[in-house]
CSV table of C-alpha atoms in Angstrom, one decimal:
chain,number,residue,atom,x,y,z
A,1053,MET,CA,84.3,81.2,124.0
A,1054,ILE,CA,87.4,79.8,126.2
A,1055,LEU,CA,90.3,81.9,126.7
A,1056,LEU,CA,93.6,80.4,127.6
A,1057,LYS,CA,95.8,82.9,129.4
A,1058,ASN,CA,99.2,83.1,130.7
A,1059,ALA,CA,100.4,80.4,128.4
A,1060,THR,CA,104.0,80.3,126.5
A,1061,ILE,CA,102.4,80.1,123.0
A,1062,VAL,CA,105.1,78.3,120.7
A,1063,THR,CA,105.1,78.0,116.9
A,1064,GLY,CA,107.5,77.3,114.5
A,1065,ALA,CA,108.5,81.0,114.2
A,1066,SER,CA,108.0,82.3,117.6
A,1067,ILE,CA,107.7,82.1,121.5
A,1068,MET,CA,105.3,84.5,123.2
A,1069,LYS,CA,103.7,84.7,126.5
A,1070,GLY,CA,100.2,85.5,126.2
A,1071,ALA,CA,96.8,84.5,125.5
A,1072,LEU,CA,94.7,82.4,123.0
A,1073,GLY,CA,91.0,82.2,122.3
A,1074,ILE,CA,88.8,79.2,121.1
A,1075,ASP,CA,85.4,79.9,120.0
A,1076,GLY,CA,83.7,76.7,118.9
A,1077,GLU,CA,86.0,74.7,116.7
A,1078,LEU,CA,88.1,77.6,115.9
A,1079,ILE,CA,91.1,79.8,117.2
A,1080,SER,CA,89.5,83.0,117.6
A,1081,GLY,CA,92.7,85.1,118.5
A,1082,ILE,CA,96.1,85.2,120.0
A,1083,TRP,CA,97.1,88.1,122.0
A,1084,LYS,CA,100.3,89.1,124.0
A,1085,ASP,CA,98.1,91.2,126.3
A,1086,ILE,CA,95.1,89.5,127.9
A,1087,PRO,CA,91.8,90.6,126.5
A,1088,ASP,CA,88.9,91.2,128.4
A,1089,ILE,CA,86.1,89.2,126.9
A,1090,PRO,CA,82.9,89.2,128.9
A,1091,GLY,CA,81.3,85.6,129.5
A,1092,ALA,CA,84.6,83.7,128.5
A,1093,GLU,CA,85.8,80.6,130.3
A,1094,VAL,CA,89.1,81.4,131.5
A,1095,ILE,CA,91.6,79.0,131.9
A,1096,ASP,CA,95.0,79.9,133.4
A,1097,LEU,CA,97.9,77.9,131.9
A,1098,GLU,CA,100.6,79.6,133.8
A,1099,GLY,CA,103.9,77.7,133.5
A,1100,ARG,CA,102.4,75.7,130.6
A,1101,VAL,CA,103.3,75.8,127.0
A,1102,LEU,CA,100.7,75.8,124.2
A,1103,MET,CA,101.4,74.1,120.8
A,1104,ALA,CA,99.3,73.1,117.8
A,1105,GLY,CA,98.3,69.5,118.3
A,1106,GLY,CA,100.7,66.9,116.8
A,1107,VAL,CA,100.2,65.7,113.1
A,1108,ASP,CA,101.5,62.1,112.8
A,1109,ALA,CA,101.7,61.5,109.2
A,1110,HIS,CA,103.1,57.7,109.8
A,1111,VAL,CA,100.8,55.5,111.8
A,1112,HIS,CA,99.8,51.8,111.4
A,1113,PHE,CA,96.6,51.5,113.1
A,1114,ARG,CA,96.0,47.9,111.8
A,1115,GLU,CA,92.4,48.2,110.9
A,1116,PRO,CA,91.0,46.4,108.7
A,1117,GLY,CA,92.6,43.0,109.1
A,1118,MET,CA,94.6,43.1,112.0
A,1119,THR,CA,92.2,44.5,114.8
A,1120,TRP,CA,93.5,42.1,117.5
A,1121,LYS,CA,96.7,43.9,117.4
A,1122,ALA,CA,95.0,47.5,117.4
A,1123,ASP,CA,92.4,49.4,115.6
A,1124,ILE,CA,91.5,53.1,114.9
A,1125,GLY,CA,89.5,53.7,118.0
A,1126,SER,CA,92.0,52.3,120.4
A,1127,GLU,CA,95.0,53.7,118.7
A,1128,SER,CA,93.6,57.3,118.2
A,1129,SER,CA,92.4,57.5,121.9
A,1130,ALA,CA,96.0,56.6,122.8
A,1131,ALA,CA,97.3,59.2,120.0
A,1132,VAL,CA,95.4,62.2,121.9
A,1133,LEU,CA,96.5,61.3,125.4
A,1134,GLY,CA,100.2,61.8,123.9
A,1135,GLY,CA,99.4,65.2,122.1
A,1136,ILE,CA,98.7,64.1,118.7
A,1137,THR,CA,95.2,65.5,117.4
A,1138,SER,CA,95.4,64.3,113.6
A,1139,PHE,CA,96.9,61.1,112.1
A,1140,ILE,CA,97.6,59.9,108.6
A,1141,ASP,CA,97.3,56.0,108.6
A,1142,MET,CA,99.5,53.8,106.3
A,1143,PRO,CA,97.9,51.5,103.7
A,1144,ASN,CA,99.5,48.2,104.5
A,1145,ASN,CA,96.4,46.9,105.9
A,1146,SER,CA,94.5,43.6,105.1
A,1147,PRO,CA,92.9,44.2,102.2
A,1148,ALA,CA,95.5,47.0,101.6
A,1149,ALA,CA,94.5,50.3,101.1
A,1150,THR,CA,95.5,50.7,97.1
A,1151,THR,CA,92.1,51.8,95.8
A,1152,MET,CA,89.4,54.7,96.6
A,1153,GLU,CA,87.1,51.8,97.7
A,1154,ALA,CA,89.6,51.0,100.4
A,1155,ILE,CA,90.3,54.5,101.3
A,1156,GLU,CA,86.6,55.1,101.7
A,1157,TRP,CA,86.0,52.1,103.9
A,1158,LYS,CA,88.7,53.4,106.3
A,1159,LEU,CA,87.3,57.1,106.4
A,1160,ASP,CA,83.7,55.6,107.3
A,1161,ARG,CA,85.1,53.3,109.8
A,1162,ALA,CA,87.0,56.3,111.4
A,1163,LYS,CA,84.2,58.6,111.3
A,1164,GLU,CA,82.6,56.0,113.6
A,1165,THR,CA,85.4,55.4,116.2
A,1166,SER,CA,88.3,57.9,115.9
A,1167,ALA,CA,89.2,60.2,118.8
A,1168,ALA,CA,91.5,62.1,116.6
A,1169,ASN,CA,91.1,63.8,113.1
A,1170,TYR,CA,91.8,61.4,110.6
A,1171,GLY,CA,93.3,60.9,107.2
A,1172,PHE,CA,94.8,57.9,105.0
A,1173,HIS,CA,97.8,57.5,102.5
A,1174,ILE,CA,96.9,55.3,99.5
A,1175,GLY,CA,99.3,52.6,98.8
A,1176,ALA,CA,101.3,52.0,95.5
A,1177,THR,CA,101.7,48.6,93.9
A,1178,ASN,CA,103.5,47.6,90.8
A,1179,SER,CA,100.6,48.2,88.6
A,1180,ASN,CA,98.4,51.1,90.1
A,1181,ALA,CA,100.3,54.5,89.2
A,1182,SER,CA,97.7,55.2,86.3
A,1183,LEU,CA,94.7,54.7,88.7
A,1184,ILE,CA,96.2,56.8,91.4
A,1185,ARG,CA,96.8,59.3,88.6
A,1186,GLU,CA,93.3,59.1,87.6
A,1187,TYR,CA,92.1,59.7,91.2
A,1188,ILE,CA,94.3,62.9,91.5
A,1189,GLU,CA,92.9,64.2,87.8
A,1190,SER,CA,89.5,63.6,88.8
A,1191,GLY,CA,89.5,65.6,92.2
A,1192,LYS,CA,89.5,62.8,94.5
A,1193,GLY,CA,93.1,63.7,95.7
A,1194,ASP,CA,91.8,65.6,98.8
A,1195,ARG,CA,90.5,62.0,100.2
A,1196,PHE,CA,93.7,60.8,100.8
A,1197,GLY,CA,97.0,62.2,102.1
A,1198,GLY,CA,100.0,60.8,100.2
A,1199,ILE,CA,101.2,57.9,98.1
A,1200,LYS,CA,103.0,55.3,100.0
A,1201,VAL,CA,105.6,53.3,98.3
A,1202,PHE,CA,107.4,50.4,100.0
A,1203,MET,CA,110.9,50.2,98.3
A,1204,GLY,CA,111.7,47.5,101.2
A,1205,SER,CA,109.3,45.1,102.4
A,1206,SER,CA,107.7,45.4,105.9
A,1207,THR,CA,104.3,44.2,107.1
A,1208,GLY,CA,101.7,43.7,104.7
A,1209,ASN,CA,103.8,42.6,101.8
A,1210,MET,CA,103.4,45.8,99.7
A,1211,LEU,CA,106.8,45.7,97.9
A,1212,VAL,CA,107.3,47.9,94.9
A,1213,ASP,CA,110.2,46.4,93.0
A,1214,ARG,CA,109.9,47.1,89.4
A,1215,GLU,CA,112.0,49.9,87.8
A,1216,ASN,CA,109.2,50.9,85.4
A,1217,ALA,CA,106.7,51.0,88.2
A,1218,LEU,CA,108.9,53.2,90.3
A,1219,GLU,CA,109.6,55.7,87.3
A,1220,ASP,CA,105.8,55.7,86.8
A,1221,LEU,CA,105.1,56.6,90.4
A,1222,PHE,CA,107.8,59.3,90.6
A,1223,ARG,CA,106.3,61.1,87.7
A,1224,ILE,CA,103.0,61.7,89.6
A,1225,LYS,CA,102.2,65.4,90.3
A,1226,GLY,CA,100.0,66.9,92.8
A,1227,LYS,CA,100.8,64.4,95.8
A,1228,THR,CA,103.5,63.4,98.0
A,1229,ILE,CA,105.4,60.2,97.5
A,1230,LEU,CA,106.2,58.5,100.7
A,1231,ILE,CA,109.0,56.1,100.7
A,1232,HIS,CA,110.1,53.0,102.9
A,1233,SER,CA,113.5,53.0,101.8
A,1234,GLU,CA,115.5,49.5,102.1
A,1235,ASP,CA,117.0,47.8,99.4
A,1236,GLU,CA,115.4,44.2,99.3
A,1237,ASN,CA,118.4,42.4,97.5
A,1238,ILE,CA,120.7,43.5,100.2
A,1239,ILE,CA,118.5,42.6,102.8
A,1240,LYS,CA,117.8,39.1,101.5
A,1241,ARG,CA,121.4,38.6,101.1
A,1242,ASN,CA,122.2,39.6,104.5
A,1243,LEU,CA,119.6,37.6,106.1
A,1244,ALA,CA,120.9,34.3,104.2
A,1245,ASN,CA,124.5,35.2,105.7
A,1246,ALA,CA,123.0,35.6,109.1
A,1247,ARG,CA,121.3,32.2,108.8
A,1248,ALA,CA,124.5,30.6,107.4
A,1249,THR,CA,126.4,32.0,110.7
A,1250,PHE,CA,123.7,31.3,113.3
A,1251,GLY,CA,121.1,28.9,112.1
A,1252,GLU,CA,117.5,29.7,113.0
A,1253,ASP,CA,118.7,31.3,116.4
A,1254,ILE,CA,119.7,34.8,115.2
A,1255,PRO,CA,120.7,37.4,117.8
A,1256,PHE,CA,118.3,40.3,117.7
A,1257,GLU,CA,121.7,42.4,118.1
A,1258,TYR,CA,122.1,41.3,114.4
A,1259,HIS,CA,119.1,43.2,113.0
A,1260,PRO,CA,120.9,46.3,112.0
A,1261,MET,CA,123.4,44.2,110.1
A,1262,ILE,CA,120.5,42.5,108.3
A,1263,ARG,CA,118.5,45.8,107.6
A,1264,SER,CA,121.8,47.3,107.1
A,1265,ARG,CA,123.1,50.9,106.7
A,1266,GLU,CA,123.9,50.1,102.9
A,1267,ALA,CA,120.5,48.6,102.3
A,1268,CYS,CA,119.2,52.1,103.7
A,1269,VAL,CA,121.6,54.3,101.5
A,1270,LYS,CA,121.5,52.3,98.2
A,1271,SER,CA,117.5,52.7,98.4
A,1272,THR,CA,117.6,56.3,99.5
A,1273,SER,CA,120.2,57.3,96.8
A,1274,LYS,CA,117.9,55.6,94.3
A,1275,ALA,CA,114.7,57.5,95.3
A,1276,LEU,CA,116.7,61.0,95.6
A,1277,GLU,CA,118.0,60.4,91.9
A,1278,LEU,CA,114.6,59.8,90.8
A,1279,ALA,CA,112.8,62.7,92.6
A,1280,VAL,CA,115.4,65.0,91.3
A,1281,LYS,CA,115.1,63.7,87.8
A,1282,HIS,CA,111.1,63.9,87.9
A,1283,GLY,CA,110.8,66.9,90.3
A,1284,THR,CA,109.0,64.6,92.8
A,1285,ARG,CA,107.5,65.7,95.9
A,1286,LEU,CA,109.3,63.1,97.8
A,1287,HIS,CA,109.0,62.3,101.5
A,1288,VAL,CA,111.7,59.9,102.8
A,1289,LEU,CA,110.3,58.1,105.8
A,1290,HIS,CA,112.1,57.0,109.2
A,1291,ILE,CA,115.5,58.2,108.3
A,1292,SER,CA,117.9,56.1,110.6
A,1293,THR,CA,121.7,56.7,109.4
A,1294,MET,CA,123.9,59.5,109.2
A,1295,ASP,CA,124.6,58.7,105.6
A,1296,GLU,CA,121.0,59.6,104.5
A,1297,VAL,CA,121.0,62.7,106.6
A,1298,ASP,CA,124.0,63.8,104.6
A,1299,MET,CA,122.5,62.5,101.3
A,1300,ILE,CA,119.0,64.4,101.8
A,1301,ARG,CA,120.7,67.5,103.1
A,1302,GLN,CA,122.5,67.8,99.5
A,1303,ALA,CA,119.4,66.4,97.3
A,1304,LYS,CA,117.3,69.2,98.9
A,1305,LYS,CA,119.3,71.9,97.0
A,1306,ALA,CA,118.6,70.0,93.8
A,1307,ASN,CA,114.8,69.6,94.6
A,1308,PRO,CA,113.5,71.7,97.2
A,1309,LEU,CA,110.4,69.6,97.2
A,1310,ILE,CA,112.3,66.6,99.0
A,1311,THR,CA,111.6,66.2,102.7
A,1312,ALA,CA,112.4,63.9,105.4
A,1313,GLU,CA,111.1,62.3,108.4
A,1314,THR,CA,112.5,60.3,111.3
A,1315,SER,CA,110.7,58.9,114.4
A,1316,ALA,CA,111.5,59.1,118.2
A,1317,ASN,CA,112.8,56.0,118.2
A,1318,TYR,CA,116.0,56.7,116.1
A,1319,LEU,CA,116.5,59.7,118.5
A,1320,TRP,CA,116.1,57.9,121.8
A,1321,PHE,CA,117.4,54.3,121.1
A,1322,SER,CA,120.7,53.0,119.5
A,1323,ASP,CA,122.2,49.6,118.7
A,1324,LYS,CA,123.3,49.0,122.2
A,1325,ASP,CA,119.8,48.7,123.4
A,1326,TYR,CA,119.3,45.5,121.5
A,1327,SER,CA,120.9,43.2,124.0
A,1328,GLN,CA,118.4,44.1,126.8
A,1329,MET,CA,115.3,44.8,124.9
A,1330,ALA,CA,115.7,42.2,122.0
A,1331,GLY,CA,112.2,41.9,120.0
A,1332,LYS,CA,111.0,45.0,121.6
A,1333,LEU,CA,113.3,47.0,119.7
A,1334,LYS,CA,112.9,45.2,116.2
A,1335,CYS,CA,111.4,47.6,113.7
A,1336,ASN,CA,112.3,48.3,110.1
A,1337,PRO,CA,114.6,50.2,109.3
A,1338,ALA,CA,116.5,48.9,112.0
A,1339,VAL,CA,117.7,51.3,115.1
A,1340,LYS,CA,121.4,51.9,114.4
A,1341,ALA,CA,124.5,53.3,115.8
A,1342,ALA,CA,124.9,56.0,118.5
A,1343,GLU,CA,126.6,58.4,116.1
A,1344,ASP,CA,123.5,57.9,113.5
A,1345,ARG,CA,121.3,59.0,116.5
A,1346,GLU,CA,123.5,62.0,117.2
A,1347,ALA,CA,123.4,62.8,113.3
A,1348,LEU,CA,119.8,62.5,113.5
A,1349,ILE,CA,119.4,64.8,116.6
A,1350,GLU,CA,121.5,67.6,114.8
A,1351,ALA,CA,119.4,67.1,111.6
A,1352,LEU,CA,116.2,67.7,113.6
A,1353,ARG,CA,117.9,70.9,115.2
A,1354,ASP,CA,119.0,72.4,111.7
A,1355,GLY,CA,115.8,71.5,109.6
A,1356,THR,CA,117.1,68.6,107.4
A,1357,ILE,CA,114.5,66.5,109.4
A,1358,ASP,CA,111.1,67.9,108.4
A,1359,THR,CA,108.9,66.1,110.4
A,1360,ILE,CA,108.4,63.4,113.4
A,1361,GLY,CA,106.4,60.5,112.7
A,1362,SER,CA,105.7,57.8,115.3
A,1363,ASP,CA,105.6,54.9,112.8
A,1364,HIS,CA,103.2,53.4,115.5
A,1365,ALA,CA,103.1,49.8,114.6
A,1366,PRO,CA,101.6,47.7,117.1
A,1367,HIS,CA,102.0,43.9,117.8
A,1368,LEU,CA,101.0,41.8,120.6
A,1369,ILE,CA,103.7,41.3,123.5
A,1370,GLU,CA,103.7,37.6,123.2
A,1371,GLU,CA,104.5,38.0,119.2
A,1372,LYS,CA,107.4,40.5,120.2
A,1373,LEU,CA,108.8,37.7,122.5
A,1374,LYS,CA,109.2,35.2,119.9
A,1375,PRO,CA,112.5,34.4,118.3
A,1376,TYR,CA,114.2,36.8,115.7
A,1377,LEU,CA,112.9,35.1,112.5
A,1378,THR,CA,109.2,34.8,113.9
A,1379,CYS,CA,109.3,38.0,115.9
A,1380,PRO,CA,107.4,40.9,113.9
A,1381,SER,CA,108.9,44.2,113.1
A,1382,GLY,CA,107.1,47.4,114.6
A,1383,LEU,CA,106.8,49.5,117.8
A,1384,PRO,CA,103.9,50.8,119.4
A,1385,THR,CA,105.0,54.5,120.5
A,1386,ILE,CA,102.4,57.1,119.6
A,1387,GLN,CA,101.4,57.9,122.9
A,1388,GLN,CA,105.2,58.6,124.1
A,1389,SER,CA,106.5,60.2,120.9
A,1390,LEU,CA,106.0,64.0,121.8
A,1391,ALA,CA,107.3,63.6,125.4
A,1392,ALA,CA,110.5,61.6,124.0
A,1393,VAL,CA,111.3,64.3,121.5
A,1394,LEU,CA,110.6,67.0,124.2
A,1395,THR,CA,113.0,65.2,126.5
A,1396,ILE,CA,115.8,64.9,123.9
A,1397,ALA,CA,115.4,68.5,122.5
A,1398,GLY,CA,115.9,69.6,126.2
A,1399,ASP,CA,118.9,67.6,126.9
A,1400,HIS,CA,120.4,69.0,123.5
A,1401,GLY,CA,119.2,72.4,123.7
A,1402,ILE,CA,117.0,72.1,120.3
A,1403,PRO,CA,114.5,75.1,120.7
A,1404,LEU,CA,110.8,74.5,121.2
A,1405,THR,CA,110.1,76.1,117.9
A,1406,ARG,CA,112.0,73.3,116.2
A,1407,ILE,CA,109.5,70.8,117.8
A,1408,ALA,CA,106.3,73.0,117.0
A,1409,SER,CA,107.4,72.7,113.1
A,1410,ALA,CA,108.3,69.2,113.1
A,1411,PHE,CA,105.5,67.8,115.0
A,1412,SER,CA,102.8,69.5,113.2
A,1413,GLU,CA,103.4,72.7,111.0
A,1414,ARG,CA,105.7,70.9,108.3
A,1415,ALA,CA,103.4,67.6,108.1
A,1416,ALA,CA,100.5,70.0,107.5
A,1417,GLU,CA,102.4,71.9,104.8
A,1418,ILE,CA,103.9,68.7,103.2
A,1419,PHE,CA,100.4,67.2,102.9
A,1420,GLY,CA,98.4,70.0,102.2
A,1421,ILE,CA,96.3,69.5,105.4
A,1422,GLU,CA,93.6,72.3,105.1
A,1423,LYS,CA,93.3,74.8,108.2
A,1424,ARG,CA,95.4,72.6,110.8
A,1425,GLY,CA,98.7,72.2,112.2
A,1426,PHE,CA,99.2,75.9,113.1
A,1427,LEU,CA,98.3,78.2,115.8
A,1428,LYS,CA,96.5,80.7,113.9
A,1429,PRO,CA,93.3,82.8,114.2
A,1430,GLY,CA,90.7,80.9,111.9
A,1431,TYR,CA,92.4,77.6,112.0
A,1432,LYS,CA,91.0,74.4,113.9
A,1433,ALA,CA,91.5,74.6,117.6
A,1434,ASP,CA,94.0,71.6,117.6
A,1435,ILE,CA,95.9,72.4,120.5
A,1436,ILE,CA,97.9,71.0,123.5
A,1437,ALA,CA,99.0,72.3,126.9
A,1438,ILE,CA,102.3,70.9,127.9
A,1439,ASP,CA,104.2,71.2,131.3
A,1440,PRO,CA,107.7,71.1,129.6
A,1441,ASP,CA,109.6,70.4,133.0
A,1442,LYS,CA,107.5,67.9,134.5
A,1443,GLU,CA,109.4,64.6,134.9
A,1444,PHE,CA,107.3,61.3,134.9
A,1445,ILE,CA,108.1,57.6,134.2
A,1446,VAL,CA,106.3,55.9,131.5
A,1447,GLY,CA,103.7,53.5,132.6
A,1448,ARG,CA,101.4,51.1,130.7
A,1449,PRO,CA,100.2,52.9,127.7
A,1450,ALA,CA,96.5,52.8,126.3
A,1451,TYR,CA,97.3,50.8,123.1
A,1452,LYS,CA,95.2,47.8,122.6
A,1453,CYS,CA,98.3,45.7,122.8
A,1454,GLY,CA,99.1,47.1,126.3
A,1455,TRP,CA,102.8,47.8,125.9
A,1456,SER,CA,105.3,50.1,125.0
A,1457,PRO,CA,109.3,49.9,124.6
A,1458,TYR,CA,109.5,53.2,126.6
A,1459,GLU,CA,107.8,51.7,129.5
A,1460,GLY,CA,109.7,52.4,132.9
A,1461,MET,CA,111.7,55.4,131.2
A,1462,THR,CA,111.8,58.8,132.6
A,1463,MET,CA,110.6,61.7,130.5
A,1464,ARG,CA,110.1,65.3,130.8
A,1465,GLY,CA,107.1,67.0,129.0
A,1466,SER,CA,103.6,66.1,130.3
A,1467,ILE,CA,100.8,66.8,128.2
A,1468,ASP,CA,98.3,68.2,130.5
A,1469,MET,CA,95.4,69.2,128.2
A,1470,VAL,CA,94.4,68.4,124.7
A,1471,TRP,CA,91.8,70.2,122.5
A,1472,VAL,CA,90.4,68.3,119.4
A,1473,ASN,CA,88.5,70.8,117.1
A,1474,GLY,CA,87.9,73.1,120.4
A,1475,ARG,CA,86.9,70.3,122.6
A,1476,THR,CA,88.8,68.6,125.4
A,1477,GLN,CA,86.2,65.5,125.9
A,1478,GLY,CA,83.7,63.9,123.8
A,1479,SER,CA,83.8,62.9,120.1
A,1480,ALA,CA,84.9,65.8,118.0
A,1481,ALA,CA,87.1,64.2,115.2
A,1482,GLU,CA,86.8,65.0,111.8
A,1483,PRO,CA,88.2,63.7,108.3
A,1484,LEU,CA,91.4,65.7,107.0
A,1485,SER,CA,91.0,67.6,103.9
A,1486,PHE,CA,94.1,67.3,101.5
A,1487,ARG,CA,95.0,69.9,99.1
A,1488,THR,CA,96.7,68.6,95.6
A,1489,ASN,CA,100.1,70.7,95.1
């Protein structure tokens, strides 16, 4: 039995000074007054904040197929250092995780190597909606998180671009549809225009004009229309524009099953940073204007943004230093994601209750994760202790690729201790179990 006392215990609903008990893998109790528990190991957390460990439902750990960039073992270890105790990995691997056989392979691999609790989304194609529906109806839906639909191309070449395929996918019940939302035709047109202007030497500052606001808005509008039409559980990933925030705010009134995610990258950076950071800031969708960043911060405050996903997507630094056309998109950020958002929240007066909700509770609800994501008796003891006022300079991260766009930046919110299933060290990771909703 472990008793964590004198902590500020933060959930999505409340902030309370008190104590929390851990008995084996589970939270045994939460008390305002410190109980006397004979034989308990007592840890005094005066000045620290206790929150549920982060549930990052948007990571790209690159295994199988790209393990020279990252792997489940290396990136899950970095995730735990950053206060993320559970992750759901995306399917754009090589081979892509578009079947239960591929999901089972990843589950077996994670069982061997993962430092954090693990789960995997299944990938959609132009032809596998009926197969996914069969998995759900046969009871296999608890083995994967959601259904990832790439409505815009990105790493892995999993674009779903047939109208009938999208309609069929959005009719699926029982699981959440996650979308990468950019219009492919607009992107291709913008890229052709950029090449006509700059040749092969396109400036990185032009990235948000190629992966443009218009491309995001058109694709998200189509997805929201389909979700309202079919009553879809839709989760719109990595929102990057103020326009999409307004659209989602309205769409939620027609279909309350619509939810939205952004990442720390869109809350921290703006298009002014491309001139200095170049390929180190290239991701899809593109980081956009400062006014978009401000709108996203406000959307996090008011709950329009439901979750924070890191969109952790490692590439080697030598790849990111290539010219625009050969520089891959994606940023390695999971170890800095929580601290970045805590810093932003402090600067903008966003209460810690909103961070507790967005970093763990809402993801657990949206994907039906059993007994995790909340500080509640009987739930798994996935817990983090944070020093909310401690400033630190981001150093070399633990990623296999060895770099982060946040290196050298000052943040607040040091992650002091992390419990995964009640343990602070040694392998304790477990597979996530997902309800069908």
